[in-house]
Amino acid sequence: MPRTPSNDRRRRAASMFAAALAAPVLLLAACGDEPPAVVATATATAEATPAPTQAPTEPPTATPTPTPAVAFDPDLHRLVDKERALPEGYEPDDLVALPPEYHAPEFGGLMLREEAAAALDDLMAAAAAEGGLDLRIRSTYRSFEEQVRTFEFWVEFLGEEQARRESAVAGHSEHQLGNTVDFASEGAGWELIEEFGETPEGRWLAEHAHEFGFAMSYPPDSEDITGYIYEPWHFRYIGVGAAAAWKEDGRPLILFLEDLAEQGE
């Protein structure tokens, strides 16, 4: 966040992501020893009694593993949106630099909190290994001062009304948390545009990012709830357990986190 409104670069990717993920095979094994064979014996005075016919048994049914209960983490799940601001002077104390090979062309100096950076390493490796995807990153942590400059730029470029739909006022940005990533791909011209969601990289993220603890903050058709346009490139790290629960919940991230916070009170 925010997107770059570049019409000449708005093109839809021609190829669809078709990499199949190896599905784990569930092996069902019968428990206990096999029953001993029944042997019929004949005598001069009595006929052998046939062994009783055993009714067929149904194979055991695999029971899906329920989503584990998730506790609200006041640090990792901190509420920040248009109405709720971060504390004055908020700055993570465990930021680490991301490797240069993660950077989108002409972007650098990207940092994330340690836990989020480690999860991002796994995500980037999986995207490359499973789908041959070339995910890159345009934006991560932004300080309060940097967000001031970012928002002012978009106000000048788009006008204040539109800028408020696409960029956060300083103190209200998820990027200041140090857990948020704006992804990019060559298929979308390395731009932060809606068409990114239709590239193989965007599709893969929408399907698998939660497996690594990342949740899409601003999904389609949710601007009336989030206050921001659909941003298929913007993902916030909330932890693997919470992201699995969020994915199952199906609602915009801010509603999920609000409920999580209420349960933690």
GROMACS .gro file of C-alpha atoms in nm:
model
  265
    1MET     CA    1   0.000   0.000   0.000
    2PRO     CA    2  -0.041   0.235  -0.179
    3ARG     CA    3  -0.079   0.128  -0.538
    4THR     CA    4   0.082   0.301  -0.835
    5PRO     CA    5  -0.192   0.410  -1.079
    6SER     CA    6  -0.001   0.339  -1.400
    7ASN     CA    7  -0.251   0.263  -1.677
    8ASP     CA    8   0.009   0.171  -1.935
    9ARG     CA    9   0.135  -0.100  -1.702
   10ARG     CA   10  -0.206  -0.242  -1.622
   11ARG     CA   11  -0.204  -0.566  -1.806
   12ARG     CA   12  -0.338  -0.901  -1.713
   13ALA     CA   13  -0.101  -1.193  -1.684
   14ALA     CA   14  -0.143  -1.439  -1.975
   15SER     CA   15  -0.055  -1.749  -1.780
   16MET     CA   16  -0.245  -1.897  -1.487
   17PHE     CA   17  -0.072  -2.056  -1.196
   18ALA     CA   18  -0.096  -2.431  -1.245
   19ALA     CA   19   0.161  -2.571  -1.007
   20ALA     CA   20   0.012  -2.861  -0.817
   21LEU     CA   21   0.093  -2.894  -0.453
   22ALA     CA   22   0.181  -3.238  -0.332
   23ALA     CA   23  -0.109  -3.351  -0.117
   24PRO     CA   24  -0.022  -3.558   0.185
   25VAL     CA   25  -0.154  -3.910   0.172
   26LEU     CA   26  -0.342  -4.029   0.478
   27LEU     CA   27  -0.252  -4.389   0.556
   28LEU     CA   28  -0.522  -4.578   0.745
   29ALA     CA   29  -0.398  -4.889   0.923
   30ALA     CA   30  -0.605  -5.156   1.097
   31CYS     CA   31  -0.530  -5.190   1.468
   32GLY     CA   32  -0.469  -5.516   1.658
   33ASP     CA   33  -0.379  -5.869   1.550
   34GLU     CA   34  -0.569  -6.056   1.283
   35PRO     CA   35  -0.819  -6.311   1.426
   36PRO     CA   36  -0.698  -6.671   1.423
   37ALA     CA   37  -0.817  -6.892   1.138
   38VAL     CA   38  -1.117  -7.113   1.221
   39VAL     CA   39  -1.049  -7.480   1.137
   40ALA     CA   40  -1.345  -7.713   1.083
   41THR     CA   41  -1.291  -8.074   1.199
   42ALA     CA   42  -1.514  -8.371   1.122
   43THR     CA   43  -1.586  -8.671   1.346
   44ALA     CA   44  -1.780  -8.993   1.292
   45THR     CA   45  -2.070  -8.868   1.502
   46ALA     CA   46  -2.091  -8.489   1.429
   47GLU     CA   47  -2.055  -8.256   1.138
   48ALA     CA   48  -1.818  -7.966   1.153
   49THR     CA   49  -1.981  -7.642   1.263
   50PRO     CA   50  -1.917  -7.371   1.006
   51ALA     CA   51  -1.743  -7.060   1.132
   52PRO     CA   52  -1.981  -6.768   1.179
   53THR     CA   53  -1.978  -6.516   0.902
   54GLN     CA   54  -1.831  -6.186   1.017
   55ALA     CA   55  -2.015  -5.876   0.899
   56PRO     CA   56  -1.800  -5.642   0.688
   57THR     CA   57  -1.673  -5.344   0.878
   58GLU     CA   58  -1.660  -4.990   0.750
   59PRO     CA   59  -1.310  -4.849   0.703
   60PRO     CA   60  -1.218  -4.582   0.957
   61THR     CA   61  -1.297  -4.228   0.853
   62ALA     CA   62  -1.034  -3.958   0.875
   63THR     CA   63  -1.139  -3.679   1.108
   64PRO     CA   64  -1.029  -3.330   1.002
   65THR     CA   65  -0.803  -3.157   1.247
   66PRO     CA   66  -0.988  -2.860   1.401
   67THR     CA   67  -0.833  -2.517   1.381
   68PRO     CA   68  -0.648  -2.463   1.708
   69ALA     CA   69  -0.770  -2.198   1.946
   70VAL     CA   70  -0.575  -1.875   1.903
   71ALA     CA   71  -0.495  -1.634   2.182
   72PHE     CA   72  -0.480  -1.261   2.124
   73ASP     CA   73  -0.122  -1.136   2.118
   74PRO     CA   74  -0.133  -0.764   2.209
   75ASP     CA   75   0.194  -0.711   2.024
   76LEU     CA   76   0.150  -0.924   1.712
   77HIS     CA   77  -0.225  -0.861   1.675
   78ARG     CA   78  -0.227  -0.492   1.762
   79LEU     CA   79  -0.533  -0.312   1.621
   80VAL     CA   80  -0.448  -0.034   1.379
   81ASP     CA   81  -0.682   0.113   1.118
   82LYS     CA   82  -0.831   0.446   1.016
   83GLU     CA   83  -0.981   0.498   1.362
   84ARG     CA   84  -0.717   0.338   1.586
   85ALA     CA   85  -0.364   0.474   1.586
   86LEU     CA   86  -0.038   0.324   1.708
   87PRO     CA   87   0.113   0.472   2.027
   88GLU     CA   88   0.312   0.788   1.970
   89GLY     CA   89   0.672   0.705   1.893
   90TYR     CA   90   0.595   0.339   1.820
   91GLU     CA   91   0.888   0.158   1.661
   92PRO     CA   92   0.971  -0.216   1.668
   93ASP     CA   93   1.300  -0.297   1.838
   94ASP     CA   94   1.376  -0.620   1.649
   95LEU     CA   95   1.386  -0.507   1.285
   96VAL     CA   96   1.619  -0.697   1.052
   97ALA     CA   97   1.721  -0.622   0.694
   98LEU     CA   98   1.583  -0.837   0.413
   99PRO     CA   99   1.827  -0.984   0.159
  100PRO     CA  100   1.875  -0.785  -0.163
  101GLU     CA  101   1.738  -1.067  -0.379
  102TYR     CA  102   1.394  -1.007  -0.225
  103HIS     CA  103   1.381  -0.645  -0.340
  104ALA     CA  104   1.178  -0.539  -0.642
  105PRO     CA  105   1.384  -0.354  -0.904
  106GLU     CA  106   1.487  -0.006  -0.785
  107PHE     CA  107   1.376  -0.073  -0.426
  108GLY     CA  108   1.595  -0.140  -0.124
  109GLY     CA  109   1.653  -0.090   0.246
  110LEU     CA  110   1.362  -0.319   0.338
  111MET     CA  111   1.320  -0.436   0.698
  112LEU     CA  112   1.083  -0.658   0.896
  113ARG     CA  113   1.060  -0.779   1.252
  114GLU     CA  114   1.259  -1.096   1.314
  115GLU     CA  115   0.966  -1.338   1.339
  116ALA     CA  116   0.798  -1.199   1.029
  117ALA     CA  117   1.127  -1.202   0.837
  118ALA     CA  118   1.185  -1.570   0.922
  119ALA     CA  119   0.832  -1.656   0.807
  120LEU     CA  120   0.889  -1.456   0.489
  121ASP     CA  121   1.202  -1.662   0.416
  122ASP     CA  122   0.988  -1.978   0.422
  123LEU     CA  123   0.719  -1.819   0.208
  124MET     CA  124   0.962  -1.697  -0.058
  125ALA     CA  125   1.137  -2.035  -0.073
  126ALA     CA  126   0.805  -2.220  -0.109
  127ALA     CA  127   0.682  -1.986  -0.384
  128ALA     CA  128   1.000  -2.046  -0.581
  129ALA     CA  129   1.010  -2.423  -0.521
  130GLU     CA  130   0.642  -2.508  -0.564
  131GLY     CA  131   0.544  -2.276  -0.844
  132GLY     CA  132   0.867  -2.142  -0.988
  133LEU     CA  133   0.741  -1.797  -0.892
  134ASP     CA  134   0.950  -1.481  -0.878
  135LEU     CA  135   0.798  -1.287  -0.591
  136ARG     CA  136   0.962  -0.959  -0.498
  137ILE     CA  137   0.894  -0.696  -0.234
  138ARG     CA  138   0.841  -0.321  -0.272
  139SER     CA  139   0.765  -0.208   0.080
  140THR     CA  140   0.790  -0.333   0.438
  141TYR     CA  141   0.847  -0.135   0.759
  142ARG     CA  142   0.785   0.240   0.740
  143SER     CA  143   0.855   0.478   1.025
  144PHE     CA  144   0.603   0.742   1.129
  145GLU     CA  145   0.808   1.009   0.948
  146GLU     CA  146   0.830   0.804   0.632
  147GLN     CA  147   0.454   0.750   0.636
  148VAL     CA  148   0.405   1.126   0.667
  149ARG     CA  149   0.599   1.173   0.343
  150THR     CA  150   0.424   0.878   0.176
  151PHE     CA  151   0.076   1.008   0.252
  152GLU     CA  152   0.164   1.363   0.146
  153PHE     CA  153   0.295   1.231  -0.186
  154TRP     CA  154  -0.031   1.050  -0.259
  155VAL     CA  155  -0.240   1.349  -0.160
  156GLU     CA  156  -0.046   1.558  -0.410
  157PHE     CA  157  -0.065   1.289  -0.676
  158LEU     CA  158  -0.426   1.170  -0.629
  159GLY     CA  159  -0.601   1.433  -0.422
  160GLU     CA  160  -0.684   1.385  -0.056
  161GLU     CA  161  -1.011   1.196  -0.098
  162GLN     CA  162  -0.860   0.927  -0.319
  163ALA     CA  163  -0.535   0.922  -0.121
  164ARG     CA  164  -0.727   0.830   0.194
  165ARG     CA  165  -0.868   0.525   0.013
  166GLU     CA  166  -0.522   0.408  -0.091
  167SER     CA  167  -0.281   0.525   0.178
  168ALA     CA  168  -0.285   0.559   0.556
  169VAL     CA  169  -0.234   0.870   0.761
  170ALA     CA  170   0.087   0.849   0.964
  171GLY     CA  171   0.033   0.654   1.285
  172HIS     CA  172  -0.247   0.451   1.128
  173SER     CA  173  -0.043   0.240   0.885
  174GLU     CA  174   0.010  -0.134   0.926
  175HIS     CA  175   0.354  -0.083   0.772
  176GLN     CA  176   0.470   0.091   1.090
  177LEU     CA  177   0.410  -0.238   1.275
  178GLY     CA  178   0.708  -0.392   1.096
  179ASN     CA  179   0.507  -0.705   1.009
  180THR     CA  180   0.359  -0.597   0.676
  181VAL     CA  181   0.477  -0.668   0.323
  182ASP     CA  182   0.381  -0.525  -0.016
  183PHE     CA  183   0.461  -0.793  -0.275
  184ALA     CA  184   0.522  -0.735  -0.646
  185SER     CA  185   0.580  -0.939  -0.961
  186GLU     CA  186   0.708  -0.883  -1.312
  187GLY     CA  187   0.367  -0.985  -1.449
  188ALA     CA  188   0.222  -0.668  -1.297
  189GLY     CA  189   0.520  -0.455  -1.401
  190TRP     CA  190   0.648  -0.457  -1.040
  191GLU     CA  191   0.361  -0.214  -0.968
  192LEU     CA  192   0.116  -0.218  -0.677
  193ILE     CA  193  -0.196  -0.251  -0.887
  194GLU     CA  194  -0.512  -0.460  -0.864
  195GLU     CA  195  -0.398  -0.674  -1.158
  196PHE     CA  196  -0.128  -0.821  -0.933
  197GLY     CA  197  -0.401  -1.043  -0.785
  198GLU     CA  198  -0.445  -1.209  -1.125
  199THR     CA  199  -0.079  -1.294  -1.178
  200PRO     CA  200   0.049  -1.640  -1.079
  201GLU     CA  201   0.229  -1.481  -0.785
  202GLY     CA  202  -0.083  -1.301  -0.665
  203ARG     CA  203  -0.295  -1.614  -0.697
  204TRP     CA  204  -0.042  -1.819  -0.505
  205LEU     CA  205  -0.028  -1.567  -0.222
  206ALA     CA  206  -0.407  -1.553  -0.193
  207GLU     CA  207  -0.413  -1.933  -0.164
  208HIS     CA  208  -0.105  -2.005   0.046
  209ALA     CA  209   0.021  -1.697   0.234
  210HIS     CA  210  -0.175  -1.793   0.545
  211GLU     CA  211   0.023  -2.118   0.567
  212PHE     CA  212   0.323  -1.901   0.656
  213GLY     CA  213   0.135  -1.669   0.893
  214PHE     CA  214   0.045  -1.386   0.650
  215ALA     CA  215  -0.307  -1.250   0.598
  216MET     CA  216  -0.436  -1.021   0.322
  217SER     CA  217  -0.542  -0.704   0.504
  218TYR     CA  218  -0.763  -0.548   0.237
  219PRO     CA  219  -0.954  -0.814   0.039
  220PRO     CA  220  -1.193  -0.741  -0.248
  221ASP     CA  221  -1.537  -0.592  -0.179
  222SER     CA  222  -1.447  -0.485   0.175
  223GLU     CA  223  -1.371  -0.113   0.146
  224ASP     CA  224  -1.682  -0.029   0.350
  225ILE     CA  225  -1.526  -0.229   0.637
  226THR     CA  226  -1.152  -0.166   0.600
  227GLY     CA  227  -1.168   0.186   0.455
  228TYR     CA  228  -0.918   0.090   0.185
  229ILE     CA  229  -0.940  -0.034  -0.172
  230TYR     CA  230  -0.867  -0.397  -0.262
  231GLU     CA  231  -0.493  -0.453  -0.223
  232PRO     CA  232  -0.396  -0.806  -0.333
  233TRP     CA  233  -0.029  -0.722  -0.267
  234HIS     CA  234  -0.061  -0.616   0.100
  235PHE     CA  235  -0.012  -0.892   0.360
  236ARG     CA  236   0.035  -0.866   0.736
  237TYR     CA  237   0.209  -1.131   0.945
  238ILE     CA  238  -0.007  -1.246   1.239
  239GLY     CA  239   0.141  -1.592   1.310
  240VAL     CA  240   0.061  -1.928   1.155
  241GLY     CA  241  -0.209  -2.029   1.403
  242ALA     CA  242  -0.391  -1.697   1.381
  243ALA     CA  243  -0.362  -1.688   1.002
  244ALA     CA  244  -0.515  -2.037   0.976
  245ALA     CA  245  -0.805  -1.928   1.197
  246TRP     CA  246  -0.845  -1.605   0.995
  247LYS     CA  247  -0.855  -1.801   0.668
  248GLU     CA  248  -1.122  -2.032   0.807
  249ASP     CA  249  -1.316  -1.736   0.948
  250GLY     CA  250  -1.339  -1.574   0.604
  251ARG     CA  251  -1.394  -1.215   0.718
  252PRO     CA  252  -1.167  -0.913   0.665
  253LEU     CA  253  -0.864  -0.922   0.891
  254ILE     CA  254  -0.963  -0.623   1.105
  255LEU     CA  255  -1.292  -0.790   1.208
  256PHE     CA  256  -1.112  -1.112   1.293
  257LEU     CA  257  -0.856  -0.927   1.506
  258GLU     CA  258  -1.128  -0.727   1.682
  259ASP     CA  259  -1.300  -1.049   1.788
  260LEU     CA  260  -0.968  -1.198   1.894
  261ALA     CA  261  -0.899  -0.891   2.107
  262GLU     CA  262  -1.242  -0.910   2.274
  263GLN     CA  263  -1.189  -1.276   2.359
  264GLY     CA  264  -0.853  -1.188   2.515
  265GLU     CA  265  -0.999  -0.927   2.749
   0.00000   0.00000   0.00000
